[in-house]
mmCIF file of N, CA and C in Angstrom:
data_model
loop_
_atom_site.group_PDB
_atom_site.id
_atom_site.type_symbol
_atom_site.label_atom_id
_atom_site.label_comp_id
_atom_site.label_asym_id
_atom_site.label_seq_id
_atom_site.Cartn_x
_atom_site.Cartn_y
_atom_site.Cartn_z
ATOM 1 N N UNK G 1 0.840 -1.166 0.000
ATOM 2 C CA UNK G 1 0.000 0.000 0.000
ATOM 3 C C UNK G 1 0.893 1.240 0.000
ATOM 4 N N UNK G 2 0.459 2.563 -1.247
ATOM 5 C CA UNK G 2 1.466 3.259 -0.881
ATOM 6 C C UNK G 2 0.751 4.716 -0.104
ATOM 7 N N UNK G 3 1.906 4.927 0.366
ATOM 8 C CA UNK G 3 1.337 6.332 1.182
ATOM 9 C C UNK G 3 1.217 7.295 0.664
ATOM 10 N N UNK G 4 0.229 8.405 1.420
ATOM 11 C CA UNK G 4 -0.360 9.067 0.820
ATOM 12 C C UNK G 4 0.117 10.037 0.619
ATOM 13 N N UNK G 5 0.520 11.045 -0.580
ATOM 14 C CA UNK G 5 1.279 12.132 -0.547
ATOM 15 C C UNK G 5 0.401 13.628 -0.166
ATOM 16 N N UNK G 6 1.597 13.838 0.602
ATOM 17 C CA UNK G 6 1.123 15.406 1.248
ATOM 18 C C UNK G 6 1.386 16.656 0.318
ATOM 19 N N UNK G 7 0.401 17.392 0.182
ATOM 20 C CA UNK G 7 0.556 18.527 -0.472
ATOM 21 C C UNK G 7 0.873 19.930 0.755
ATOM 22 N N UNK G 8 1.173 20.747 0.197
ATOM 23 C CA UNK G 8 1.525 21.795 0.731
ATOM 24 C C UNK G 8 0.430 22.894 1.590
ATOM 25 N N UNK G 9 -0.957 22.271 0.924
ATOM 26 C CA UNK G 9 -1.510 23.068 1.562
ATOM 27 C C UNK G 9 -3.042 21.732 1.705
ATOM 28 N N UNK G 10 -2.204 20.779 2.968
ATOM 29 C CA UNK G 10 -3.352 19.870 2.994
ATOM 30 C C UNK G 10 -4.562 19.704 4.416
ATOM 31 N N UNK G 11 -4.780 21.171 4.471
ATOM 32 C CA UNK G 11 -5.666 21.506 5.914
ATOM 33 C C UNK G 11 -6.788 21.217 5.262
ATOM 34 N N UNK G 12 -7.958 20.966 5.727
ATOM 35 C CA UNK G 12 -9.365 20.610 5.447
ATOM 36 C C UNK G 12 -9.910 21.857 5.256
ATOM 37 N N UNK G 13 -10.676 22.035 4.190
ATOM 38 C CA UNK G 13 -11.520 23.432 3.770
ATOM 39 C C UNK G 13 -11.597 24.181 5.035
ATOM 40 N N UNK G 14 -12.033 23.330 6.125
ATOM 41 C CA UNK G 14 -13.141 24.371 7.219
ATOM 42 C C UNK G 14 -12.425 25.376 7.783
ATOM 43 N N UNK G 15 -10.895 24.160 7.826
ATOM 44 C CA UNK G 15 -10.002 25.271 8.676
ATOM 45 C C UNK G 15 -9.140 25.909 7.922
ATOM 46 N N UNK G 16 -8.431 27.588 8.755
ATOM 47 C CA UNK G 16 -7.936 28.601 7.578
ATOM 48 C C UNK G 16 -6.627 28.789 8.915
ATOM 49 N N UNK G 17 -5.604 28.851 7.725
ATOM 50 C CA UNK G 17 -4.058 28.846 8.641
ATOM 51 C C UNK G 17 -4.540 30.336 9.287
ATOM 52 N N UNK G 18 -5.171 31.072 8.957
ATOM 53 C CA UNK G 18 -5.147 31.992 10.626
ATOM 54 C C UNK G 18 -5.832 31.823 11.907
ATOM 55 N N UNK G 19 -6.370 30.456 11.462
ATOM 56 C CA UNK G 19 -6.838 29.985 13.247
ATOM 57 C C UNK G 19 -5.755 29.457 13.982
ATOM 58 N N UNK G 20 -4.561 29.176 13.366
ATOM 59 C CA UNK G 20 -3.431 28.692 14.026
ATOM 60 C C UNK G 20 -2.323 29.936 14.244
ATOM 61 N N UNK G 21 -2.732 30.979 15.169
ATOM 62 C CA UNK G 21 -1.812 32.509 14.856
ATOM 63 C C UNK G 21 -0.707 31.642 15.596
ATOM 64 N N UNK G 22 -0.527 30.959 16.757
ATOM 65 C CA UNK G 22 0.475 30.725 17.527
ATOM 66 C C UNK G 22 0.731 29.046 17.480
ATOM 67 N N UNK G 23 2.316 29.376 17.083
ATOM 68 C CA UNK G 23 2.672 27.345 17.617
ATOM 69 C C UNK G 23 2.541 26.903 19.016
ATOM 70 N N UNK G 24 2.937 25.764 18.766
ATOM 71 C CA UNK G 24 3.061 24.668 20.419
ATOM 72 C C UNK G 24 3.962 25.459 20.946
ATOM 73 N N UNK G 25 4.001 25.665 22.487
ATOM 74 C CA UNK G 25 5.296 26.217 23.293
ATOM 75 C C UNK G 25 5.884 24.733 23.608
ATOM 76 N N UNK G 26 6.725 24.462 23.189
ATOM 77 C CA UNK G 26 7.962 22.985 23.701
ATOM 78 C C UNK G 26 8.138 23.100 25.166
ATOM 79 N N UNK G 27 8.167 22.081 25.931
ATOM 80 C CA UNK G 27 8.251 21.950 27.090
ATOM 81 C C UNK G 27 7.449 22.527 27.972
ATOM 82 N N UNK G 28 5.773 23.113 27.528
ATOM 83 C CA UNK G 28 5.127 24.031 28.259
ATOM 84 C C UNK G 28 4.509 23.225 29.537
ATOM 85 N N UNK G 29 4.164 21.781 29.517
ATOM 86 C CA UNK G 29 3.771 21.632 31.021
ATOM 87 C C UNK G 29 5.301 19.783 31.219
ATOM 88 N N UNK G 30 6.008 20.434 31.111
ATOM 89 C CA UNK G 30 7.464 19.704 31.200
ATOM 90 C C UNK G 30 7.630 19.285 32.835
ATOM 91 N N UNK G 31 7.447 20.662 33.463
ATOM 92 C CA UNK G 31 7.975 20.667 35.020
ATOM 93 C C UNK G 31 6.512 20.131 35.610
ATOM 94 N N UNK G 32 5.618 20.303 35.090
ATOM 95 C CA UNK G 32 4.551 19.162 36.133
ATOM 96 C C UNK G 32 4.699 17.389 35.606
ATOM 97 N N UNK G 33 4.611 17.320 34.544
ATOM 98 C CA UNK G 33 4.976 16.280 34.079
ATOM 99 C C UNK G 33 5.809 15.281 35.127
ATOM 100 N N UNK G 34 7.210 16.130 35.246
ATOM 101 C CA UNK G 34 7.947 15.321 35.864
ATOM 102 C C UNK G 34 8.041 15.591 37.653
ATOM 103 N N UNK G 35 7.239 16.323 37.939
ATOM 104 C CA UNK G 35 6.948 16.434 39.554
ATOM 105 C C UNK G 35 6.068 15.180 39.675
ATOM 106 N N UNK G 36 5.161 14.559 38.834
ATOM 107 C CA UNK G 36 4.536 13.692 39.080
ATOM 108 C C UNK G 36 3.275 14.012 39.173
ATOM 109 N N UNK G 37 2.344 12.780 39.756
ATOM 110 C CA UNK G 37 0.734 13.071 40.220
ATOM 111 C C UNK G 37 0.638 11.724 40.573
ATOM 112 N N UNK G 38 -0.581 12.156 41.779
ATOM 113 C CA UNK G 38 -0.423 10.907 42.358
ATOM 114 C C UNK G 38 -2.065 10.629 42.259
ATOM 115 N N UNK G 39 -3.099 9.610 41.014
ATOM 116 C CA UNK G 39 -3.986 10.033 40.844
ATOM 117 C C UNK G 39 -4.411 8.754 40.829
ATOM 118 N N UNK G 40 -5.775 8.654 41.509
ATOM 119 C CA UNK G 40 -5.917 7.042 42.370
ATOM 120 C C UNK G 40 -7.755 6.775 41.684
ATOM 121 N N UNK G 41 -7.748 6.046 41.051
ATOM 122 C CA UNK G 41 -9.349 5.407 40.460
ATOM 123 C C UNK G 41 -9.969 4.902 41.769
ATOM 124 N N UNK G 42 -11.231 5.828 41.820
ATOM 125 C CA UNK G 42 -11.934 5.145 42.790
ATOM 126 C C UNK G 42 -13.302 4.226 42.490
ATOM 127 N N UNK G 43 -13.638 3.227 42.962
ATOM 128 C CA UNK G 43 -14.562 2.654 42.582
ATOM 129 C C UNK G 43 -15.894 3.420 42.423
ATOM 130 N N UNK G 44 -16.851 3.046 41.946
ATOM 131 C CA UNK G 44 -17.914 3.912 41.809
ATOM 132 C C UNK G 44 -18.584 4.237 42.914
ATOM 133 N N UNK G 45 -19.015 3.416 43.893
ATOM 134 C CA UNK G 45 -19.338 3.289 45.047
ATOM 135 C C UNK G 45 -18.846 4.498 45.788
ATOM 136 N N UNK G 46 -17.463 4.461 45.868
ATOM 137 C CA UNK G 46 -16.902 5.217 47.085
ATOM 138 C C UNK G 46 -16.740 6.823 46.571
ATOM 139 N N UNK G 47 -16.728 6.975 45.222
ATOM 140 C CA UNK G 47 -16.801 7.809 44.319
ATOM 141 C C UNK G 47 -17.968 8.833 44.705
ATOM 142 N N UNK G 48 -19.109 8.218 44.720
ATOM 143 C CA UNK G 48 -20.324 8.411 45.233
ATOM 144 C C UNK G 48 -20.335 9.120 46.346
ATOM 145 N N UNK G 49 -20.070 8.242 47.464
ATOM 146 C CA UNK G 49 -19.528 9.110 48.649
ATOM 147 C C UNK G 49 -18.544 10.210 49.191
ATOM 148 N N UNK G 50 -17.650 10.226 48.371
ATOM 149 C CA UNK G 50 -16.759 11.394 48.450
ATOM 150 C C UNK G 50 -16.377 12.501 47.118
ATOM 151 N N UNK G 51 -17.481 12.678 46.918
ATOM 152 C CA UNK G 51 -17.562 13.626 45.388
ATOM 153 C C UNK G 51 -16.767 14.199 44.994
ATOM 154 N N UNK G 52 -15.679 14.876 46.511
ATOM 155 C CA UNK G 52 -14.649 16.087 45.749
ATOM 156 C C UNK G 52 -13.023 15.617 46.463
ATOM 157 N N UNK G 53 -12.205 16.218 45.454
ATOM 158 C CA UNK G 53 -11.170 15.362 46.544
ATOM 159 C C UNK G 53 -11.243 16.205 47.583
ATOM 160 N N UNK G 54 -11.734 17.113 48.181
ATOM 161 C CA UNK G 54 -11.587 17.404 49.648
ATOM 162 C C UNK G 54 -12.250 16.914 50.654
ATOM 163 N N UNK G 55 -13.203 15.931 49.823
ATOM 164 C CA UNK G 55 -14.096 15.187 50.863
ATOM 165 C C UNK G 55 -13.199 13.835 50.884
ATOM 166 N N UNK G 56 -12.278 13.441 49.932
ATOM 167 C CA UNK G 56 -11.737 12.333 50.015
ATOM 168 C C UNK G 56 -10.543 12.702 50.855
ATOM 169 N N UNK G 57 -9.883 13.925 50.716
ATOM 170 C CA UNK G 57 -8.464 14.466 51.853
ATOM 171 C C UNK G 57 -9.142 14.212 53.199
ATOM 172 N N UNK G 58 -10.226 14.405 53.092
ATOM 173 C CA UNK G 58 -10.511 15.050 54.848
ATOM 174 C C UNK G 58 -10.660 13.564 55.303
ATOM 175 N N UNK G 59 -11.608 12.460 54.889
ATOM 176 C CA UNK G 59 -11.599 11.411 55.445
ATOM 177 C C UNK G 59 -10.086 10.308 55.183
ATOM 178 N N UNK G 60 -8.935 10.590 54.217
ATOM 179 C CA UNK G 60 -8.255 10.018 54.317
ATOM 180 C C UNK G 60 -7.419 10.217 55.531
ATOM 181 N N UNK G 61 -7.613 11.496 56.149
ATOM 182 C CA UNK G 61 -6.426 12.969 57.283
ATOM 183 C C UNK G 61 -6.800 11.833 58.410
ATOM 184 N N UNK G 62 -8.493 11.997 58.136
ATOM 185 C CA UNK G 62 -9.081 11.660 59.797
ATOM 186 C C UNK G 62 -8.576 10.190 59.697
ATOM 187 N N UNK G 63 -8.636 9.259 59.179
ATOM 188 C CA UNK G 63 -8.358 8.257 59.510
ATOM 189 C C UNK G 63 -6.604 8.463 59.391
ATOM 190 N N UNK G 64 -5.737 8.879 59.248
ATOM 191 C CA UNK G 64 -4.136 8.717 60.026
ATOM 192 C C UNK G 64 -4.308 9.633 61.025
ATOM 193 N N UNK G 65 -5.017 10.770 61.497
ATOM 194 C CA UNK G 65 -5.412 11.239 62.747
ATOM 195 C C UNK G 65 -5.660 10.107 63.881
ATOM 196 N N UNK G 66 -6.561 8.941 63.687
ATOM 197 C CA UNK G 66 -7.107 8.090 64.063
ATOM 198 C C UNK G 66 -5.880 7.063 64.819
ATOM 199 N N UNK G 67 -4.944 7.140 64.113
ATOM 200 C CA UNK G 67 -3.878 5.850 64.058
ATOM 201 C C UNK G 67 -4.511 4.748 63.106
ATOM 202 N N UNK G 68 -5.369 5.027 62.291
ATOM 203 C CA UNK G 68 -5.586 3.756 61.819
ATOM 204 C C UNK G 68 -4.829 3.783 60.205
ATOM 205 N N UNK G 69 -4.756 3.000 59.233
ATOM 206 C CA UNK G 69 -4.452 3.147 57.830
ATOM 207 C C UNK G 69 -5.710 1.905 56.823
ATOM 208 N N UNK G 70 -5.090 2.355 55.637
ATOM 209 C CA UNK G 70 -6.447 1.863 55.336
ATOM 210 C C UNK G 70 -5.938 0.175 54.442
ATOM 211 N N UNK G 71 -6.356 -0.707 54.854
ATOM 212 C CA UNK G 71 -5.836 -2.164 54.322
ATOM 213 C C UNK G 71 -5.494 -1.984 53.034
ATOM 214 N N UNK G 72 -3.850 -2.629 53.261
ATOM 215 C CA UNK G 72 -3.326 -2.910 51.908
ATOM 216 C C UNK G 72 -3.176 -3.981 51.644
ATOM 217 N N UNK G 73 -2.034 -4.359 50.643
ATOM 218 C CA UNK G 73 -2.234 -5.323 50.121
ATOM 219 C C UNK G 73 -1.237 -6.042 51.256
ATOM 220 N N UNK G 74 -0.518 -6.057 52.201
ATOM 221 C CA UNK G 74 -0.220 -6.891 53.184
ATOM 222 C C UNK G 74 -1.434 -7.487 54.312
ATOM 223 N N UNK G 75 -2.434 -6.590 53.962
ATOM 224 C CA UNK G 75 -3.511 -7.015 54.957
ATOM 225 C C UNK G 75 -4.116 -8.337 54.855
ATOM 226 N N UNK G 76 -4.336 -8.472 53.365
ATOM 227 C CA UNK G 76 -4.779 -9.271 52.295
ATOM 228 C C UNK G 76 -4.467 -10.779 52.453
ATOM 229 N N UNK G 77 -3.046 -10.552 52.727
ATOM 230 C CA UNK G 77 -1.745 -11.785 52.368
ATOM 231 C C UNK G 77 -1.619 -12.611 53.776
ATOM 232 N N UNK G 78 -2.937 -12.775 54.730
ATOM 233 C CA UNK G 78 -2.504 -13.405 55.654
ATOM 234 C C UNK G 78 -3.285 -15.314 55.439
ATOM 235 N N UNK G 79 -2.630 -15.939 56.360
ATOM 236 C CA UNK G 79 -2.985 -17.334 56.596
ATOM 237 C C UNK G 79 -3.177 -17.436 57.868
ATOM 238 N N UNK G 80 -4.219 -17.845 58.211
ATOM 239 C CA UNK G 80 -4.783 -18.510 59.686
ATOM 240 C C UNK G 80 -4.311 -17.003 61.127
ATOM 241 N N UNK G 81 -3.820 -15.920 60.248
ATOM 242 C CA UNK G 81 -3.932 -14.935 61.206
ATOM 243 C C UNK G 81 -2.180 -14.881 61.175
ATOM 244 N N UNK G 82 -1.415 -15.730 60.673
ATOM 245 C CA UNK G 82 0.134 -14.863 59.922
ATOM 246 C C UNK G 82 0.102 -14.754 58.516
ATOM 247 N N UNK G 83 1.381 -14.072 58.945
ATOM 248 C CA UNK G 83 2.034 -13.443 57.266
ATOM 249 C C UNK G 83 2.519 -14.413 56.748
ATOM 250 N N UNK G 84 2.005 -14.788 55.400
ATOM 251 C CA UNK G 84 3.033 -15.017 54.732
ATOM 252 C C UNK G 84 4.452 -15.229 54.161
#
């Protein structure tokens, strides 16, 4: 199959090169990128219940306020009441 050759002026009727006044800025969100995010799928259920993440901050705070944490996957991994 051969490919398709590009012409010089191959924008679609609708659009007109002055809707494009400005290029891409390179590296414009670079420094969040690599700070990270720490962004967690919640089931629908619990989703439900905590609509905003400040309703999800506040009950995650109160419970390490609490001393408690919330079961991970070591919780999971026990036999007859040991670890694995």
């Amino acid at each position: 199959m051969k490919k398709a050759r590009h012409t010089v002026d191959d924008l679609r009727a609708e659009y007109k090169v002055a809707d494009f006044k400005t290029r891409g800025v390179r590296g414009k969100h670079l420094k969040r990128y690599r700070a990270g995010t720490d962004l967690v799928l919640l089931a629908p259920d619990v989703a439900r219940a905590f609509p905003t993440d400040k309703a999800v901050n506040d009950a995650l705070s109160g419970l390490m306020r609490a001393g408690k944490r919330p079961a991970g996957p070591a919780a999971h991994s026990t036999t007859n009441g040991r670890k694995r």
